[in-house]
Coordinates of C-alpha atoms in Angstrom, one line a residue:
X1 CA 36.5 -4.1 5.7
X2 CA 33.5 -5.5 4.3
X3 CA 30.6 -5.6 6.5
X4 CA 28.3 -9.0 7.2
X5 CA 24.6 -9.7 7.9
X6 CA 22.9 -12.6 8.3
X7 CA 20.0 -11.2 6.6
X8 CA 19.9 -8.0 4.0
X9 CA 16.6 -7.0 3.1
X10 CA 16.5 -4.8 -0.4
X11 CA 14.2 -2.7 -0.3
X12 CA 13.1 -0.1 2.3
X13 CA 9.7 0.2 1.7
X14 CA 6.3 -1.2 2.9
X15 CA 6.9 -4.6 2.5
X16 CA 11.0 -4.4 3.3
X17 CA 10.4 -2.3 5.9
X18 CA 7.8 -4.7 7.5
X19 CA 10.3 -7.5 7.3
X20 CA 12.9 -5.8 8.9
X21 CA 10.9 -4.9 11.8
X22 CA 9.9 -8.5 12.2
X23 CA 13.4 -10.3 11.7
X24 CA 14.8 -7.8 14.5
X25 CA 12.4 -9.5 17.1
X26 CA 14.3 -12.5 16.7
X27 CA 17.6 -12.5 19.0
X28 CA 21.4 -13.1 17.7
X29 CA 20.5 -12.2 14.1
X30 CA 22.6 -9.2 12.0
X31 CA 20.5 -7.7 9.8
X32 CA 20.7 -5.0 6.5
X33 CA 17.7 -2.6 5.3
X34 CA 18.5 -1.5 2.2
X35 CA 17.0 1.2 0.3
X36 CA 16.4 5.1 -0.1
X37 CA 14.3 7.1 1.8
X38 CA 11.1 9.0 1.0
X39 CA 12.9 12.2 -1.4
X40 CA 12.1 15.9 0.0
X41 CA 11.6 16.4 -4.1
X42 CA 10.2 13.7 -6.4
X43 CA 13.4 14.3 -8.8
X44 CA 13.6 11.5 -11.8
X45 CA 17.3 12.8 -12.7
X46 CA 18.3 12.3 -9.6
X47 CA 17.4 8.7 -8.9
X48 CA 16.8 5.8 -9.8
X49 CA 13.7 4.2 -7.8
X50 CA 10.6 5.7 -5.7
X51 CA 8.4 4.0 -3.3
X52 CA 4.5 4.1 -3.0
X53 CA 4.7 4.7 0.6
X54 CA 4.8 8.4 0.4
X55 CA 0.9 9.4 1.9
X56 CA -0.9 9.6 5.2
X57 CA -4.2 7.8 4.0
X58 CA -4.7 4.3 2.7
X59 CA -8.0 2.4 3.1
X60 CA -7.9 -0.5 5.4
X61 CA -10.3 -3.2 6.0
X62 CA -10.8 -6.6 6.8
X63 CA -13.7 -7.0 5.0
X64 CA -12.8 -9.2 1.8
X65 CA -14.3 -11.8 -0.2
X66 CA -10.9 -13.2 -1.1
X67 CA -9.3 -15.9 1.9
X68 CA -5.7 -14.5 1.0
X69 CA -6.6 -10.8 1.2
X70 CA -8.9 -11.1 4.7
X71 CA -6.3 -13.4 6.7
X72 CA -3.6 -10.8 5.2
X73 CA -5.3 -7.6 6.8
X74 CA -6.6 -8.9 9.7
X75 CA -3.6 -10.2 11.1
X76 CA -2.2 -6.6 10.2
X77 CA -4.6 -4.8 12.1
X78 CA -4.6 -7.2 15.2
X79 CA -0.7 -6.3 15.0
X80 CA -1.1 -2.3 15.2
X81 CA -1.7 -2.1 18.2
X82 CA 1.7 -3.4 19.6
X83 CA 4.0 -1.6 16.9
X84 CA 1.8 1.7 18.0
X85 CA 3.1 0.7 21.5
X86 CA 6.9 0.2 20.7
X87 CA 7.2 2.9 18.3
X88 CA 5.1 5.8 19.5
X89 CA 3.8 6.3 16.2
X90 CA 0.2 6.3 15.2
X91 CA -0.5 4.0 12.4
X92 CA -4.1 3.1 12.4
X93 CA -7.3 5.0 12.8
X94 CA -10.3 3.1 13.1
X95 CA -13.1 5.5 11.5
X96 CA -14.7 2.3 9.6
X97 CA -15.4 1.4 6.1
X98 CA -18.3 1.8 4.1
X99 CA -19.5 0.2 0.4
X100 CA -21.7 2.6 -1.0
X101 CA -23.5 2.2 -4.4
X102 CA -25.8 1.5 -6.8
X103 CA -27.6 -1.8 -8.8
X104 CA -24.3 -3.2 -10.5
X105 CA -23.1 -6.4 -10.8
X106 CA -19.5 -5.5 -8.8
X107 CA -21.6 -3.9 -6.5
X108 CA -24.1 -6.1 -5.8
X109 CA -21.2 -8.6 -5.8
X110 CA -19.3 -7.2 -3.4
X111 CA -22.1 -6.5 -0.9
X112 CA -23.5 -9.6 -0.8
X113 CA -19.7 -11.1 0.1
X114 CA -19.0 -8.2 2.3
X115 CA -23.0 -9.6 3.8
X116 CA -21.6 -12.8 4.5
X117 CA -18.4 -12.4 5.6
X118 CA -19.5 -10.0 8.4
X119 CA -21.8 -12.6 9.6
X120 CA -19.2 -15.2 9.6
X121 CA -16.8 -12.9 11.9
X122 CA -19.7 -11.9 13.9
X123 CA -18.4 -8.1 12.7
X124 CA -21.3 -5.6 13.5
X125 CA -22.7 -3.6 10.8
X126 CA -25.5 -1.2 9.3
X127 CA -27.2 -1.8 6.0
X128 CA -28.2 1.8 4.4
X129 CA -31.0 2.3 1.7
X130 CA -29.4 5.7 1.5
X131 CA -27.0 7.8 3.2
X132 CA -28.2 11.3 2.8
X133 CA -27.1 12.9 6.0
X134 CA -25.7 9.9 7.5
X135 CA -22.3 11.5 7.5
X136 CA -21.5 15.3 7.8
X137 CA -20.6 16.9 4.3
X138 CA -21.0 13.8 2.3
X139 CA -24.1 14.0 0.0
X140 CA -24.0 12.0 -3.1
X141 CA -26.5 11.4 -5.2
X142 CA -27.6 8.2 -7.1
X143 CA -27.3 5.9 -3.8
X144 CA -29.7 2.6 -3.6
X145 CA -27.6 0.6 -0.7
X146 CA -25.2 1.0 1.7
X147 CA -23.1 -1.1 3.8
X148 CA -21.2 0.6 6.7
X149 CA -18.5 -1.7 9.2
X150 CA -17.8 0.6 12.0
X151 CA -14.9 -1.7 13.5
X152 CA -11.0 -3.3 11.9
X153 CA -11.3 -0.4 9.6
X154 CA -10.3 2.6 8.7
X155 CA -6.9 3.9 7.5
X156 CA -3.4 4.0 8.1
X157 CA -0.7 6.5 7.6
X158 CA 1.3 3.9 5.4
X159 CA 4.4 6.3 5.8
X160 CA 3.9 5.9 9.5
X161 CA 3.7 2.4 8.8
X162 CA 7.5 2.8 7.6
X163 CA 8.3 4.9 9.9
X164 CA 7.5 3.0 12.8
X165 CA 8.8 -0.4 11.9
X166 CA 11.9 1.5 10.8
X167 CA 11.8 2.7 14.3
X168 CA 11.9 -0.2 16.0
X169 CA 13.8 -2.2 14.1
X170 CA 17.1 0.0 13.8
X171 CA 16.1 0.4 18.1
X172 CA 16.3 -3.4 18.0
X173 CA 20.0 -3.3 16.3
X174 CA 18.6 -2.9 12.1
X175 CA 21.5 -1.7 10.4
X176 CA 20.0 1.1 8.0
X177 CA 21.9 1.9 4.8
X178 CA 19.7 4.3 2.0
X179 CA 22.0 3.0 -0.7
X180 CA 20.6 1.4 -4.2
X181 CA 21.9 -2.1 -5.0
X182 CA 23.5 -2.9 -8.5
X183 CA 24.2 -6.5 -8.3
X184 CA 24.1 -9.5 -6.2
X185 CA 26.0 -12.7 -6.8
X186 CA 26.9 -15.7 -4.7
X187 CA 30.1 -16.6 -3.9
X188 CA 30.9 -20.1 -1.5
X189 CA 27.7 -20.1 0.2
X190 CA 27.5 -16.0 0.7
X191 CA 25.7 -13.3 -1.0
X192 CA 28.0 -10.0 -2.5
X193 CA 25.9 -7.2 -2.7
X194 CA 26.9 -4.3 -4.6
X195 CA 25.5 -1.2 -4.0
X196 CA 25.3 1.7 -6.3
X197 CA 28.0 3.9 -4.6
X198 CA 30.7 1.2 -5.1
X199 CA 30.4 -0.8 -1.2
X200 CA 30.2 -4.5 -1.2
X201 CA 28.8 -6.0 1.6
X202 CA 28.0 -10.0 2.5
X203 CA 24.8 -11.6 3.7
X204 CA 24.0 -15.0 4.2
X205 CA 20.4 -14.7 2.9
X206 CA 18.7 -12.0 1.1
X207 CA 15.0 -10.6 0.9
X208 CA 14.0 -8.8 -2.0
X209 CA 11.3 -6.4 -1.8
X210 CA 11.6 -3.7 -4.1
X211 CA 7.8 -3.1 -5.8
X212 CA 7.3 -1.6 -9.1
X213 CA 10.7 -1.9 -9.2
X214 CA 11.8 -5.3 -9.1
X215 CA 12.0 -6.4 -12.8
X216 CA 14.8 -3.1 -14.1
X217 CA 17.8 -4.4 -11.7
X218 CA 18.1 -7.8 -12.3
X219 CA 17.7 -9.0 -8.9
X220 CA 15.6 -12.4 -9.9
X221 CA 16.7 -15.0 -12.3
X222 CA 13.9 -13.6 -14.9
X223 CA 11.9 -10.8 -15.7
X224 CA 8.6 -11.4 -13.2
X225 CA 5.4 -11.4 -15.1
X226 CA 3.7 -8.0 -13.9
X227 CA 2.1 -4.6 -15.1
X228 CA 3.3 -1.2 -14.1
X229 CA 0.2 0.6 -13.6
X230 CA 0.7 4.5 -12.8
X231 CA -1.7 5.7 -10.7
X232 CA -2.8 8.9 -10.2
X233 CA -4.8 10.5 -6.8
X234 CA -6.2 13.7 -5.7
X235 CA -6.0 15.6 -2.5
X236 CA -9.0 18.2 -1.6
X237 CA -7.7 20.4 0.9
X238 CA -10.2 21.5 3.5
X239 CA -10.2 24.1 6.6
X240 CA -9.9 23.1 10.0
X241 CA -13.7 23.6 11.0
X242 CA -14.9 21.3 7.9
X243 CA -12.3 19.1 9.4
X244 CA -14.2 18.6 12.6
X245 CA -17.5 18.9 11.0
X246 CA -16.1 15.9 8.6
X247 CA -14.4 14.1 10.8
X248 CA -16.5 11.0 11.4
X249 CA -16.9 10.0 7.5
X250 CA -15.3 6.5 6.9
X251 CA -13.1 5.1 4.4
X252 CA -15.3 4.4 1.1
X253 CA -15.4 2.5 -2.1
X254 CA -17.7 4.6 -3.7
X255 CA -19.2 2.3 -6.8
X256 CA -22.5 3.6 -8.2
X257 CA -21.3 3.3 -11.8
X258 CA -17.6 1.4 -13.1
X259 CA -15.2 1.9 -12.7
X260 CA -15.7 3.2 -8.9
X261 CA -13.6 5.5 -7.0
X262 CA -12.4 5.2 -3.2
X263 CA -12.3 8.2 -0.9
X264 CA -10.2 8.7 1.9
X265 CA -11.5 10.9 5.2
X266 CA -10.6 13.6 6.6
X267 CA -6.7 13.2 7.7
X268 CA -4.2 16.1 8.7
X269 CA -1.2 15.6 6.7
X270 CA 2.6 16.3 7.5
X271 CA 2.4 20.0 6.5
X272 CA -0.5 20.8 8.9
X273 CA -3.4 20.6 6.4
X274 CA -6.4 18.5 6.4
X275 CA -7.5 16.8 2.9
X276 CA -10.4 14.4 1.7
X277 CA -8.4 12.0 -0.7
X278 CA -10.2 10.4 -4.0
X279 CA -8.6 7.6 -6.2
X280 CA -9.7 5.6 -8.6
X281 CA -10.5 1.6 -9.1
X282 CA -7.4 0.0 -8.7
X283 CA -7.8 -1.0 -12.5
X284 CA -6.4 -0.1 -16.2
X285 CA -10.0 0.5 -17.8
X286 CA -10.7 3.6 -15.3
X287 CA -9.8 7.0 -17.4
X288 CA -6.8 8.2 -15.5
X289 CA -4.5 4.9 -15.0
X290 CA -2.3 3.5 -18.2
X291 CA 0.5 0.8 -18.1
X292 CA 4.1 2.3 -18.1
X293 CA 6.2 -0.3 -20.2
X294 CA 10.3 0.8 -19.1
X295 CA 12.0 2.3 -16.1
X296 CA 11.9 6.3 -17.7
X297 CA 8.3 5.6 -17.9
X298 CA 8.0 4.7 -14.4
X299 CA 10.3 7.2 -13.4
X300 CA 8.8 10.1 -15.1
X301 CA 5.1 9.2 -13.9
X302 CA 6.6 9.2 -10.1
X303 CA 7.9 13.3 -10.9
X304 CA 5.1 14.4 -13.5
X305 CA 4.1 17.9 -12.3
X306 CA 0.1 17.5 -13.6
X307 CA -2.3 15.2 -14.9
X308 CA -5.4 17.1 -16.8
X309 CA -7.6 14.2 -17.1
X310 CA -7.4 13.0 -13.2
X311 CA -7.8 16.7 -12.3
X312 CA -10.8 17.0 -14.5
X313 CA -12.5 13.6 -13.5
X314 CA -11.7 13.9 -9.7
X315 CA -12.7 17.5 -9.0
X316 CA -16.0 16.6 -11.1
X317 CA -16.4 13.5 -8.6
X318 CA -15.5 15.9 -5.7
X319 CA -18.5 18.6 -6.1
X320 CA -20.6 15.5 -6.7
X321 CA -20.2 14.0 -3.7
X322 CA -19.4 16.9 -1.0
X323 CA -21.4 19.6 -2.6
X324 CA -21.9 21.9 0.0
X325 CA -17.5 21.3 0.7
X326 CA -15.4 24.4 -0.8
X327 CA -11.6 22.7 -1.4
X328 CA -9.3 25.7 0.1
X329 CA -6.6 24.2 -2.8
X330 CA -6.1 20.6 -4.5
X331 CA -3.1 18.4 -5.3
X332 CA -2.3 15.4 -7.4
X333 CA 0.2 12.5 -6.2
X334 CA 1.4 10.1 -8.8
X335 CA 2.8 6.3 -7.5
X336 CA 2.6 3.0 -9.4
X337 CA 1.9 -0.1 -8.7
X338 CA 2.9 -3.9 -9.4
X339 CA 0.2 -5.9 -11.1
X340 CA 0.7 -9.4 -10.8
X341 CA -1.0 -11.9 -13.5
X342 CA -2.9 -14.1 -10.2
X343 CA -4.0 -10.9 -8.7
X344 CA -1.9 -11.8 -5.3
X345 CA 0.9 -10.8 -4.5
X346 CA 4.2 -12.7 -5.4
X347 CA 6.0 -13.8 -1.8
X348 CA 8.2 -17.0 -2.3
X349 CA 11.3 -18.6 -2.3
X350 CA 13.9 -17.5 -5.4
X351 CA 16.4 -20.1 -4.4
X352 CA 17.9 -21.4 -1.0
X353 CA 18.3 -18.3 1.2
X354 CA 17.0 -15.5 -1.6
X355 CA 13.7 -14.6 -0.7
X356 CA 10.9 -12.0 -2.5
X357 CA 8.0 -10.3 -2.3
X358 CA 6.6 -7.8 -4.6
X359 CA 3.3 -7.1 -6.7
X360 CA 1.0 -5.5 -4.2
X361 CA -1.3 -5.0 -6.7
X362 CA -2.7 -1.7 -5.2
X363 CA -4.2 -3.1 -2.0
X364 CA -1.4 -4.3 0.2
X365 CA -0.9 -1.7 2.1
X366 CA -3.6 -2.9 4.8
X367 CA -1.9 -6.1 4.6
X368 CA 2.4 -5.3 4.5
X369 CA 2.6 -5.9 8.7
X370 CA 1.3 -9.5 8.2
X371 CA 3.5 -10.1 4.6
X372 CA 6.5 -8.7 6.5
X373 CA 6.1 -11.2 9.3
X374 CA 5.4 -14.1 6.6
X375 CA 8.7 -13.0 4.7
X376 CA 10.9 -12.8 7.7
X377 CA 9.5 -16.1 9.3
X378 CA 9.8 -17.7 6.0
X379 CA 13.7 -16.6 5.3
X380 CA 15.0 -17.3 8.7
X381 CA 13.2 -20.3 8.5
X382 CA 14.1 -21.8 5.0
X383 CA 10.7 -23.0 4.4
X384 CA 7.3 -21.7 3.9
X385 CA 5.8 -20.0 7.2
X386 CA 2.6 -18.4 6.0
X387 CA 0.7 -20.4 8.3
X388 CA -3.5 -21.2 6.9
X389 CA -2.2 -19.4 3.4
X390 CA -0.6 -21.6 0.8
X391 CA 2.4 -21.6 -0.6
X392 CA 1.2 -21.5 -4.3
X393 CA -1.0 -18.8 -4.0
X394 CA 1.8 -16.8 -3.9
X395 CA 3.9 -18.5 -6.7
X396 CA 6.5 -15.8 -8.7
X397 CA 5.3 -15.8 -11.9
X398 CA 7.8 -15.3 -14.8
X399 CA 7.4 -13.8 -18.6
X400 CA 8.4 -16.3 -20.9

């Protein structure tokens, strides 16, 4: 018999698990998440898509210069709280977020918006001619200005993120299937879903949100007009008393020469160990990024076993900055990510009842609660619910 939804969302990670969460709040509705789960082996023979969701430590922040970026996150972060509450999981942890840098024009740029924002908000914050000593550990050297925001940021476990809306959707009556969808046709008003391991099922609307992912399967009526960029971060590992020593450093973009790097505080990760995280600009002119151009490509950069040049450059940028740290080990995690052509994210209507939302562009993950309620609002809806944000700054952009 083949099963029916009102609403299948494709795609079980950030963005599609953000969605689901939201659409089971409302009442009377039957709803699909579709996708695979996080892999206990980054395999590339053995499938055929990976998400970007698989870390404990993402910068967030509502401090942004950009109006679709700043209403994005701070809705997000207003909305922990409550998903902490009816999951049980911890998501966010407000440690604060700090620009630190030197006489640049991105830096200066960026401080003098990040300036002017916090005074809008009435957001409380210090202004640092240097920082030696100002947090445990971190000592870098080359530092003219600082700005530090103790408050709305931090980071968040982005796979708690999916954990816990997962949580609380399937609580709230989610059906979860970790299946891959082949095709998707219409058929007298209803959607046919095929998944990969032969089922059909039926939905009356559809949400796609499948990443890096969303141009190989054919899911939108063209090829969307993004960049695969792979993306390559470190891991420091450090002992439990540098932990605690540590433990009050903030999230940081780190930008005293470009391309910058960000770093990531102290967090204890799944297997019991604490690491300092370092990535670089979000950007394909910083040394260890490139553009993957097919689906192997993508696949093979998920599952590489090394990266040379990222372990090179980020261990150098390591004993720069915590020079008095020892790293017990290090590790390198490969994801990539959707770069759109406007630089937001693509969230809009395909046609009548088909719905996506893709292209994070490396910096959604502070905002995927708030683009999960947008996409659900918006589908059940059959219009536009994005509230102050427009429509058209989100258009789905396709390659000629």
């Amino acid at each position: 018999m083949v099963e029916k939804y009102d609403v299948c969302v494709i795609g079980a990670g950030t963005f599609g698990s953000c969605t689901a969460y939201h659409l089971s709040q409302k009442a009377g509705l039957r709803i699909c998440l579709l996708g695979p789960g996080e892999p206990i082996v980054k395999d590339s023979s053995s499938r055929s898509v990976f998400g970007c969701h698989y870390d404990e430590g993402r910068i967030t922040r509502t401090v942004s210069s950009k109006k679709t970026e700043l209403i994005l996150a701070l809705q997000s972060t207003l909305g922990y709280p409550k998903l902490e509450a009816e999951s049980g999981i911890k998501v966010f942890t407000e440690v604060g977020y700090a620009l630190v840098g030197a006489e640049n024009d991105f830096f200066n740029g960026a401080l003098e918006a990040s300036i002017s924002f916090c005074d809008s908000q009435s957001l409380p914050y210090e202004l640092l001619d240097d920082v030696a000593g100002r947090w445990e550990g971190f000592d870098p050297q080359g530092v003219e200005k600082a700005l530090f925001v103790p408050v709305k940021g931090g980071h968040i476990s982005i796979r708690n993120l999916v954990k816990a809306t997962q949580k609380v959707a399937t609580q709230n009556g989610v059906v979860r299937k970790e299946d891959i969808v082949k095709s998707i046709t219409k058929e007298d008003g209803t959607y046919s879903i095929e998944l990969e391991n032969g089922e059909m099922i039926k939905s009356g609307k559809v949400c796609v949100t499948t990443g890096s992912f969303t141009g190989f399967f054919g899911l939108l009526p063209g090829i969307p007009d993004i960049k695969l960029m792979g993306h390559t971060v470190m891991k420091f590992e450090i002992d439990e008393e540098t932990f605690e020593r540590c433990k009050a450093l903030p999230s940081l973009i780190f930008c005293t020469e470009i391309p910058y790097i960000y770093i990531l505080p102290p967090i204890r990760y799944p297997n019991g160990k604490y690491y300092i995280k370092l990535g670089p600009s979000v950007c394909f002119d910083n040394p260890v990024s490139r553009e993957l151009l097919s689906h192997q490509e993508v696949l093979d950069y998920y599952c590489q076993k090394d990266h040379p040049v990222a372990r090179e450059y980020f261990t150098k940028k390591f004993n720069l900055l915590f020079p008095s740290i020892n790293a017990v080990s290090t590790e390198l995690d490969h994801c990539v990510m959707a770069m759109t052509v406007t630089g937001r994210q693509y969230i809009g209507f395909v046609k009548p009842g088909y719905f996506a939302a893709f292209g994070g562009n490396g910096v959604s993950a502070k905002m995927g609660l708030e683009i999960g309620r947008i996409v659900a609002e918006s589908v059940v809806a059959g219009k536009w619910m994005g509230g102050d944000l427009e429509e058209t700054d989100f258009k789905i952009i396709y390659k000629d």
